[in-house]
Amino acid sequence: MSIAPLHTRILDTIQAGWIFLDREYRIVRYNRQFQDWFPELPALKQPVVTDVLPETVGLESPFDDMVSGKKPFFFIPYIQKEPDPGKEQFFNLYILPSGIEKEPLLILMIDDTELAAAQRKIQQQAYEIKLMHNMLNMKTRSPVQFIGSSEPVQQLKAMILKVSRVGSSTVLIQGETGTGKSLIAQLIHLASENGDGPFLEFNCAAVPESLLESELFGHEKGAFTHAVAQRKGLLEEARGGTLFLDEIGDIPLNLQAKLLTMLESRKFRRLGSTREIKAQFRLIAATHRDLQSMIREGTFRQDLYYRIQVVTLHCPPLRELGDDIMEIASHFIHTFNLDFKKQVRGMNSEVKHMLRTHSWPGNVRELRNVIERAMIFTENKELLPGDIQLTGQGTRTVSPAFSLPEDGLSFEQLEKQLLEQALERCRGNQSQAARLLKMSRDTFRYRLEKHHMLT
Amino acid sequence: MSTTINKKICLLGEFGVGKTSLIQRFVFDRFSDDYLTTLGVKITEKLMPPLKKNRHMIQFRFLIWDIAGSEDGLVKHEGYWTGASGALIVTDLSRPDTITAAAHLIDHFLHLNAGAGIVIAGNKTDLIGNPLLHSSGESLKKLADNLSCPSILTSAKTGQHVEDAFLSLAHCLPE
């Protein structure tokens, strides 16, 4: 019996497809299994191996090395093939010298689909989790930014930068609801020296009065009925960072006094403790309320107000930001593209007009919700008017251009009335009234003085 | 009359950068948002348009090896890389670490296939507007400049510059 048939018989005992190649790397022999996988093979007359197995293209050099005995074998694991649509098979390809003079190379092809499928399942789950984690990371890595290039936003950005450089100053942020007070607080924190420290945000209006003190100052075990364990308060947790107290106007008077003492002495005690703890954080407070009115009404302490308003920043309402509205809307479109796996590239001119003329009583928060809703339902490449749902009460009527009455008017009288109305609408706040009339505070005061309105 | 030459092309890069999606877009002009991990290698053929090289018209038949990515981008198996004429190195613009890993990958690939053509793709430009993409694009360009190879920003999702990436690779290949 010759060696070749012995090879064949041994090879047939393993479940594999096999082929022998001659010195020109043509397929000269193959078994039934291999033919089952490549039924076109009998029709081809001693084809070059690369015509049947494209996996071997470019392997002339390792083939030569194996024939000359320089290389023991060559292995390509998990080659994925799809013999029928939807039917995936995985093969391991072993190429090795046969020891037969005229057929020097042997290729073994072994079906390993079962093991590969199991391995793939595990890999799929692991990578999916990692990709989702990355997507979340991408969002958090995106720099916190205050979008806009309008004059009020530019001024605000400049002030944020200045304030952040002075680490210890207390900051009061005022503005209507939804204008981004929390975002400003974060920006001040991130740009400050303590930017790596903790940033704790706490909404004073969201916690019952009875729990507020313990939340802020912490407590010792047994300090009150349900104090079953010692607990650090936010003042302590914020050490080395920033504590942002939103809706500070909602803090009850008794706690206001305690907060003031802490700010003055930079020390505090946990409830039920006699040990003083150093307050080592920056306090940023915010409110949408008119604290000066509250002082007049006796619901907010004047001394605390003066203590926290060392630096006051005003968040302009969205309706005053002009084309910044488009910029902010585009930002939200991008964000929701990521969230909802969509490809919306912007909004058409009608939508832009709608957004520009809406009065946005809910400010940026409202805009965000409007865009989110539109992004959930839209099937368009850009947002169209049908995608946008604005609340009726917010529709801003754009005043027609002012026209001079036929019998003329007293300009001085008109100016005085405008100043009075602006002051009234802003409850006496000159800075806000000046902004309403689109002029600087100095110009506003100059005009007040001119009309003997300066008190 | 042009000659058709088979060329082994590897698509390399970390898992989830979009190698399979780029091939699906380039060869079949289709895209799916669903992520299906590649195990081992899948080979797809594509006859490239004829091009002129050294005054000769030649036509490449690309045998595109879609090689499974790994966490460090290095499926070092010799069996996958040996004999390749070129590689499209795929990075994900939303994952800056995939760009960093690409440098290592190219180094290993060229060690095994000296003289092979390399093109670096920054994929997923469809994640429009993200500030990260801008900085990633710059890192990618820097890497490509250092290696004196072309870089191209692609989106398998929208098809943006996908064909350009493969055509660019065809031009870089040794004959």
XYZ file of C-alpha atoms in Angstrom:
630
model
C 0.000 0.000 0.000
C 1.406 3.429 -0.945
C 1.749 6.219 1.601
C -0.794 8.481 -0.099
C -3.805 6.212 0.388
C -2.766 5.740 4.029
C -2.818 9.526 4.441
C -6.217 9.566 2.893
C -7.542 6.866 5.158
C -6.189 8.527 8.275
C -7.568 11.878 7.181
C -10.973 10.390 6.586
C -11.164 9.333 10.203
C -11.379 12.959 11.299
C -14.376 15.069 10.480
C -12.755 17.540 8.152
C -12.687 18.633 4.572
C -9.229 18.219 3.069
C -7.376 19.071 -0.096
C -3.881 18.350 -1.387
C -1.998 20.984 -3.396
C 0.692 20.351 -5.974
C 3.822 22.434 -6.294
C 1.911 25.098 -8.220
C -0.624 25.196 -5.426
C -3.379 23.664 -7.521
C -5.973 21.458 -5.881
C -5.196 17.940 -7.046
C -7.164 15.887 -4.543
C -10.015 16.473 -2.144
C -12.423 14.451 -0.074
C -16.219 14.159 -0.061
C -16.656 16.599 2.816
C -14.732 19.296 1.023
C -16.754 18.705 -2.131
C -19.955 19.072 -0.103
C -18.818 22.499 0.952
C -17.639 23.457 -2.548
C -19.988 21.630 -4.952
C -18.594 23.525 -7.945
C -15.218 21.854 -7.450
C -15.620 18.841 -9.780
C -16.392 21.194 -12.670
C -13.079 22.997 -12.194
C -9.989 21.340 -13.580
C -7.261 21.384 -10.924
C -8.019 24.960 -9.877
C -5.470 27.158 -8.141
C -6.289 27.077 -4.445
C -6.883 30.845 -4.291
C -9.776 30.482 -6.761
C -11.588 28.171 -4.360
C -10.330 29.447 -1.019
C -9.862 33.224 -1.224
C -8.513 32.966 2.336
C -5.240 31.781 0.830
C -4.655 34.850 -1.367
C -1.347 36.446 -0.448
C -0.049 33.326 1.309
C 2.508 32.346 -1.359
C 5.375 33.136 0.973
C 4.233 30.975 3.914
C 3.320 28.214 1.416
C 6.846 28.282 0.025
C 8.269 28.208 3.553
C 6.219 25.141 4.424
C 7.200 23.300 1.261
C 10.855 24.020 1.954
C 10.465 22.937 5.576
C 11.063 26.381 7.081
C 7.598 26.642 8.551
C 5.768 23.810 10.299
C 2.172 24.945 9.657
C -0.111 27.899 9.090
C -3.405 28.385 10.903
C -6.389 30.657 10.228
C -9.048 30.321 12.947
C -12.749 31.067 12.690
C -13.305 31.857 9.044
C -16.908 32.858 8.750
C -18.777 31.636 5.675
C -22.378 31.821 4.608
C -23.055 28.846 2.318
C -26.771 29.693 2.292
C -28.214 33.127 3.086
C -28.638 33.459 6.825
C -26.736 30.240 7.563
C -23.404 31.075 9.120
C -20.616 28.550 9.491
C -17.221 28.951 11.100
C -14.220 26.996 9.871
C -10.697 26.579 11.114
C -8.147 26.286 8.340
C -4.933 24.326 8.935
C -2.284 24.393 6.225
C 0.622 21.982 6.681
C 3.298 20.151 4.724
C 2.094 16.721 3.630
C 5.472 15.088 3.167
C 4.375 13.898 -0.272
C 6.721 14.999 -3.021
C 4.146 15.811 -5.718
C 1.444 17.020 -3.343
C 3.501 18.934 -0.802
C 0.742 20.857 0.941
C -2.334 19.679 2.772
C -5.173 21.948 3.821
C -7.589 20.806 6.493
C -10.866 22.616 6.933
C -12.729 21.877 10.149
C -16.235 23.053 10.947
C -16.198 24.712 14.387
C -19.547 26.503 14.179
C -20.945 25.284 17.482
C -18.074 26.524 19.615
C -17.796 29.760 17.631
C -21.490 30.530 18.079
C -21.194 30.158 21.843
C -18.075 32.300 21.931
C -19.722 34.931 19.783
C -22.716 35.115 22.097
C -20.478 35.869 25.071
C -18.441 38.394 23.094
C -21.585 40.095 21.806
C -22.883 40.715 25.315
C -19.555 41.956 26.620
C -19.003 44.376 23.735
C -22.576 45.649 23.760
C -22.203 46.655 27.394
C -18.893 48.352 26.656
C -20.346 50.269 23.719
C -23.307 51.452 25.774
C -20.949 52.497 28.510
C -18.937 54.417 25.946
C -22.034 56.179 24.644
C -22.845 57.331 28.159
C -19.260 58.383 28.658
C -19.303 60.386 25.493
C -22.201 62.393 26.788
C -20.572 63.104 30.124
C -17.210 63.866 28.505
C -18.854 66.491 26.324
C -17.843 69.732 27.933
C -20.509 71.498 29.962
C -21.165 74.603 27.958
C -23.365 77.642 28.021
C -24.493 77.949 24.442
C -25.036 81.284 22.792
C -23.274 84.289 21.394
C -25.792 87.058 22.087
C -24.732 90.076 24.104
C -26.403 88.952 27.370
C -24.822 85.509 27.092
C -21.394 86.936 26.314
C -21.624 89.187 29.383
C -22.712 86.279 31.503
C -19.858 84.090 30.298
C -17.353 86.835 31.103
C -18.768 87.161 34.612
C -18.713 83.407 35.161
C -15.037 83.379 34.273
C -14.243 86.228 36.656
C -16.257 84.759 39.511
C -14.727 81.315 39.107
C -11.260 82.766 39.682
C -12.235 83.931 43.153
C -12.717 80.657 44.914
C -14.298 81.746 48.179
C -16.926 84.221 46.988
C -20.541 83.350 47.486
C -22.583 83.718 44.324
C -26.279 84.368 43.887
C -27.810 83.384 40.562
C -31.157 84.898 39.732
C -33.380 84.157 36.810
C -36.715 82.806 35.717
C -37.379 79.110 35.982
C -35.657 77.011 33.331
C -33.020 79.576 32.389
C -30.056 77.382 33.288
C -29.103 78.485 36.789
C -27.814 75.031 37.622
C -25.687 75.002 34.485
C -24.112 78.323 35.441
C -23.333 76.967 38.899
C -21.641 73.935 37.311
C -19.622 76.153 34.986
C -18.410 78.307 37.872
C -17.457 75.161 39.749
C -15.657 73.515 36.826
C -13.710 76.650 35.948
C -12.630 77.243 39.531
C -9.558 75.918 41.306
C -11.769 73.388 43.093
C -13.178 72.111 39.793
C -11.969 68.591 40.590
C -13.773 68.627 43.926
C -17.392 67.610 44.473
C -20.268 69.593 43.018
C -23.381 69.040 45.099
C -26.705 70.359 43.898
C -29.606 70.614 46.292
C -33.086 71.958 45.658
C -34.281 73.505 48.902
C -37.889 73.466 47.689
C -37.860 69.709 47.080
C -37.370 68.609 50.682
C -39.846 68.988 53.575
C -38.884 71.700 56.033
C -38.471 69.140 58.798
C -35.700 67.346 56.904
C -33.977 70.366 55.449
C -31.764 71.119 58.432
C -30.541 67.548 58.733
C -29.887 67.363 54.980
C -27.720 70.456 55.123
C -25.958 70.126 58.444
C -26.032 66.376 59.004
C -26.782 64.725 62.323
C -25.392 62.513 65.046
C -26.948 59.189 65.953
C -29.920 59.809 68.233
C -30.123 63.531 67.484
C -33.845 63.074 66.779
C -36.345 60.225 66.707
C -35.378 58.654 63.383
C -31.667 59.462 63.526
C -30.597 55.826 63.812
C -27.098 56.501 62.545
C -24.673 59.342 62.174
C -24.955 61.121 58.844
C -22.868 63.789 57.153
C -24.783 66.736 55.746
C -24.275 68.463 52.412
C -22.130 71.188 54.002
C -19.685 68.491 55.004
C -19.937 66.409 51.828
C -19.163 69.489 49.719
C -15.753 69.882 51.358
C -13.211 71.005 48.755
C -15.880 71.700 46.165
C -19.086 73.598 45.588
C -22.510 73.432 47.193
C -25.252 74.715 44.932
C -28.436 75.543 46.819
C -31.234 76.004 44.327
C -34.408 77.813 45.367
C -32.765 79.308 48.418
C -35.822 81.537 48.783
C -37.709 78.461 49.997
C -35.566 77.981 53.095
C -37.558 78.736 56.275
C -36.520 81.755 58.335
C -35.079 79.801 61.279
C -32.790 77.864 58.981
C -31.822 81.057 57.170
C -30.381 82.327 60.457
C -28.367 79.149 60.902
C -27.098 79.315 57.340
C -26.046 82.913 57.852
C -24.097 82.007 60.987
C -22.334 79.263 59.090
C -21.429 81.651 56.262
C -20.135 84.276 58.689
C -18.117 81.951 60.891
C -17.307 79.352 58.195
C -18.086 76.755 60.840
C -21.081 74.559 61.606
C -22.201 71.653 63.771
C -24.069 68.480 62.927
C -27.462 68.212 64.645
C -26.910 66.757 68.085
C -23.192 67.468 68.061
C -21.066 69.970 69.939
C -18.077 69.569 67.643
C -17.525 72.395 65.186
C -16.663 71.521 61.615
C -14.947 73.874 59.234
C -17.009 74.895 56.193
C -14.636 74.406 53.287
C -16.651 74.889 50.131
C -17.981 77.575 47.874
C -21.674 78.335 48.191
C -23.656 79.155 45.099
C -27.306 79.981 45.681
C -30.052 80.443 43.162
C -33.652 81.473 43.089
C -36.340 82.484 40.657
C -37.975 84.555 43.379
C -37.582 88.276 43.962
C -35.628 88.173 47.214
C -35.930 91.921 47.740
C -39.718 91.649 47.732
C -39.427 88.729 50.123
C -37.294 90.888 52.416
C -39.984 93.567 52.335
C -42.581 90.893 53.118
C -40.413 89.593 55.956
C -39.981 86.089 54.504
C -36.293 86.379 53.680
C -33.586 87.720 55.967
C -31.953 90.877 54.738
C -28.607 90.023 56.364
C -28.516 86.650 54.605
C -29.404 88.327 51.329
C -26.471 90.704 51.643
C -24.229 87.809 52.620
C -25.078 85.676 49.604
C -25.322 88.364 46.975
C -21.616 89.245 47.038
C -21.747 88.489 43.361
C -25.107 88.314 41.620
C -25.525 86.814 38.180
C -28.703 87.209 36.178
C -29.766 84.441 33.822
C -31.458 86.100 30.874
C -34.774 84.572 29.814
C -34.722 82.661 26.536
C -36.999 85.128 24.738
C -34.277 87.778 25.073
C -31.574 85.683 23.465
C -32.515 86.192 19.799
C -30.739 83.766 17.481
C -29.178 81.927 20.410
C -32.504 80.081 20.534
C -31.552 78.361 17.241
C -28.125 77.480 18.551
C -29.575 75.955 21.706
C -32.232 74.094 19.715
C -29.506 72.669 17.421
C -27.622 71.486 20.489
C -30.698 69.616 21.707
C -31.243 68.111 18.253
C -27.714 66.735 18.405
C -28.243 65.388 21.918
C -31.455 63.608 20.962
C -29.916 62.284 17.741
C -27.563 60.384 20.023
C -30.287 59.323 22.428
C -32.801 58.190 19.836
C -30.326 57.054 17.156
C -31.701 59.525 14.651
C -30.170 61.567 11.883
C -32.081 64.832 12.071
C -29.855 67.520 10.636
C -31.665 70.643 11.803
C -34.926 72.499 11.336
C -36.510 74.269 8.421
C -37.053 78.021 8.221
C -40.676 77.847 9.381
C -39.680 76.006 12.522
C -36.969 78.580 13.144
C -39.573 81.324 12.857
C -41.861 79.486 15.275
C -39.093 79.133 17.820
C -37.975 82.709 17.404
C -41.442 84.178 17.955
C -42.504 81.973 20.852
C -42.334 83.684 24.242
C -40.862 80.642 26.043
C -42.396 81.068 29.488
C -40.596 77.872 30.517
C -37.315 79.059 28.985
C -34.590 76.555 28.001
C -36.343 73.749 29.863
C -39.427 74.290 27.719
C -37.340 74.454 24.541
C -35.633 71.199 25.481
C -38.971 69.480 25.998
C -40.339 70.814 22.710
C -37.306 69.506 20.806
C -37.331 66.184 22.662
C -40.956 65.590 21.755
C -40.312 66.551 18.142
C -37.307 64.228 17.960
C -39.275 61.299 19.356
C -41.984 61.509 16.724
C -40.319 62.955 13.658
C -39.528 60.768 10.674
C -38.087 63.709 8.731
C -34.492 64.603 7.979
C -35.108 68.036 9.446
C -37.724 69.231 11.906
C -40.836 70.573 10.211
C -43.655 72.699 11.684
C -45.801 69.573 12.159
C -43.165 68.186 14.502
C -43.226 71.182 16.811
C -45.856 71.487 19.495
C -45.816 74.799 21.315
C -48.202 75.664 24.119
C -50.707 78.297 22.976
C -50.164 80.644 25.908
C -46.554 81.048 24.984
C -47.077 82.380 21.497
C -45.507 85.786 21.388
C -47.148 88.381 19.234
C -44.505 90.354 17.484
C -45.454 93.992 17.821
C -45.878 95.883 14.608
C -43.365 98.645 14.044
C -44.211 101.656 16.158
C -45.921 104.382 14.152
C -46.013 108.010 15.108
C -49.576 109.290 15.783
C -50.771 111.811 13.228
C -50.927 114.611 15.788
C -47.436 113.726 17.058
C -46.435 113.057 20.663
C -44.167 114.280 23.430
C -41.004 112.200 23.223
C -40.003 113.180 26.761
C -43.400 112.066 28.037
C -43.150 108.764 26.174
C -39.653 108.103 27.491
C -40.766 108.772 31.051
C -43.759 106.451 30.686
C -41.551 103.686 29.288
C -39.121 104.050 32.194
C -41.996 103.912 34.680
C -43.552 100.864 33.047
C -40.234 99.033 32.919
C -39.582 99.729 36.599
C -43.069 98.629 37.514
C -42.790 95.398 35.563
C -39.440 94.644 37.200
C -40.671 95.550 40.659
C -38.196 98.374 40.999
C -35.145 96.355 39.949
C -33.196 98.839 37.828
C -30.856 96.284 36.231
C -33.771 94.178 35.037
C -35.707 97.241 33.866
C -32.654 98.412 31.912
C -32.411 95.024 30.225
C -36.093 95.182 29.332
C -35.463 98.438 27.480
C -32.282 96.995 25.911
C -29.962 99.552 27.473
C -27.150 99.473 29.993
C -27.875 100.106 33.655
C -25.863 103.338 33.497
C -27.879 104.649 30.563
C -31.056 103.657 32.342
C -30.015 105.513 35.492
C -28.998 108.540 33.446
C -32.473 108.688 31.927
C -34.097 108.214 35.345
C -32.074 111.112 36.626
C -33.089 113.207 33.650
C -36.732 112.657 34.555
C -36.045 113.140 38.300
C -37.081 109.559 38.889
C -33.946 108.462 40.700
C -34.670 107.775 44.335
C -7.514 46.498 -21.400
C -6.768 46.212 -17.692
C -5.399 43.328 -15.674
C -7.346 42.100 -12.648
C -5.239 41.479 -9.579
C -6.478 39.916 -6.342
C -5.477 41.906 -3.290
C -5.926 40.952 0.317
C -7.101 43.959 2.300
C -7.509 43.920 6.080
C -9.929 46.057 8.028
C -8.432 46.550 11.448
C -9.497 48.414 14.536
C -10.989 47.998 17.978
C -14.364 46.343 18.501
C -17.394 48.414 17.625
C -15.606 51.015 15.497
C -17.707 50.057 12.469
C -15.461 47.815 10.339
C -18.285 45.484 9.314
C -20.615 48.432 8.711
C -18.073 50.066 6.388
C -17.825 46.862 4.336
C -21.585 46.444 4.266
C -21.946 50.020 3.039
C -19.127 49.757 0.501
C -19.964 46.356 -0.978
C -23.739 46.108 -0.571
C -24.720 49.743 0.066
C -26.659 48.857 3.190
C -26.478 49.747 6.855
C -27.959 48.467 10.080
C -27.935 50.239 13.415
C -27.837 46.910 15.222
C -24.457 45.911 16.512
C -23.418 42.353 15.699
C -19.941 41.462 16.805
C -17.592 39.775 14.336
C -15.892 36.607 15.426
C -12.774 35.540 13.582
C -12.812 36.805 10.038
C -15.251 37.215 7.202
C -14.032 37.734 3.681
C -15.980 39.771 1.140
C -14.996 40.352 -2.472
C -15.332 43.588 -4.368
C -14.143 44.380 -7.859
C -12.696 47.862 -7.779
C -12.923 50.312 -10.659
C -9.866 50.257 -12.979
C -7.145 52.695 -12.115
C -3.935 53.844 -13.692
C -0.722 52.849 -11.948
C 2.676 53.513 -13.485
C 1.086 54.156 -16.894
C -0.768 50.804 -16.791
C -4.464 50.317 -16.312
C -5.036 47.772 -13.598
C -8.069 46.560 -11.753
C -7.985 45.221 -8.234
C -10.310 42.594 -6.873
C -10.350 43.375 -3.188
C -10.621 40.408 -0.845
C -11.670 42.393 2.161
C -10.870 40.686 5.458
C -13.226 41.889 8.127
C -11.170 40.899 11.141
C -12.712 40.803 14.597
C -11.696 43.733 16.722
C -10.538 43.279 20.242
C -10.381 45.496 23.265
C -6.832 46.565 22.560
C -7.323 46.478 18.788
C -4.752 43.751 18.402
C -5.930 40.419 17.133
C -2.349 39.572 16.509
C -2.991 36.323 14.777
C -0.498 35.965 12.003
C -3.006 33.951 9.992
C -5.251 36.948 9.555
C -2.658 39.532 8.683
C -0.067 37.665 6.632
C -0.012 38.416 2.929
C -2.123 41.553 3.075
C -1.373 44.259 0.546
C -3.050 46.956 2.558
C -5.181 47.824 5.513
C -7.942 50.228 6.258
C -7.417 51.129 9.903
C -10.788 52.034 11.342
C -11.232 54.292 14.351
C -14.362 55.591 16.052
C -14.371 59.376 16.312
C -16.561 59.214 19.383
C -13.956 57.032 21.161
C -10.618 58.841 21.222
C -8.924 55.748 22.674
C -9.513 53.906 19.379
C -7.304 56.483 17.654
C -4.553 56.041 20.194
C -4.755 52.272 19.736
C -4.535 52.637 15.941
C -0.889 53.737 16.067
C 0.062 50.502 17.824
C -1.972 48.483 15.385
C -0.358 50.021 12.304
C 3.060 49.386 13.747
C 2.342 45.658 14.167
C 0.671 45.365 10.786
C 3.568 46.946 8.899
C 6.012 44.776 10.784
C 4.310 41.746 9.233
C 3.540 43.319 5.850
C 6.323 45.753 5.016
C 5.386 48.130 2.220
C 1.649 47.556 2.546
C -0.691 50.477 1.916
C -2.417 52.085 4.882
C -5.403 54.402 5.077
C -6.851 55.542 8.400
C -10.599 56.051 8.627
C -12.256 58.152 11.319
C -15.686 56.596 11.317
C -19.048 57.742 12.753
C -19.039 61.331 11.527
C -22.817 60.942 11.643
C -22.614 61.716 15.341
C -22.781 65.301 14.149
C -22.211 68.331 16.284
C -20.478 66.652 19.176
C -17.504 68.762 20.240
C -15.522 65.563 20.808
C -15.630 64.739 17.109
C -13.714 67.871 16.276
C -10.840 67.059 18.604
C -10.861 63.398 17.513
C -10.655 64.484 13.880
C -7.589 66.532 14.708
C -5.930 63.632 16.550
C -6.605 61.397 13.582
C -5.033 63.851 11.164
C -2.009 64.172 13.396
C -1.582 60.387 13.491
C -1.927 60.123 9.714
C 0.564 62.949 9.181
C 3.097 61.239 11.438
C 2.756 58.021 9.453
C 2.563 59.813 6.089
C -0.599 57.992 5.158
C -4.010 59.320 4.146
C -6.805 59.766 6.646
C -10.426 60.144 5.820
C -13.556 60.856 7.857
C -16.319 58.394 7.116
C -19.813 57.446 8.110
C -21.004 53.948 7.351
C -24.431 55.141 8.414
C -24.768 57.909 5.844
C -22.233 56.503 3.382
C -20.130 59.652 3.624
C -16.652 59.100 2.106
C -16.875 55.314 2.488
C -16.092 54.654 -1.165
C -13.365 57.310 -1.049
C -11.659 55.449 1.774
C -11.413 52.209 -0.228
C -10.458 54.022 -3.444
C -7.780 55.873 -1.566
C -6.466 52.538 -0.304
C -6.422 51.142 -3.859
C -4.142 54.001 -4.849
C -1.810 53.297 -1.935
C -1.336 49.597 -2.686
C 1.863 48.189 -4.045
C 1.362 46.647 -7.493
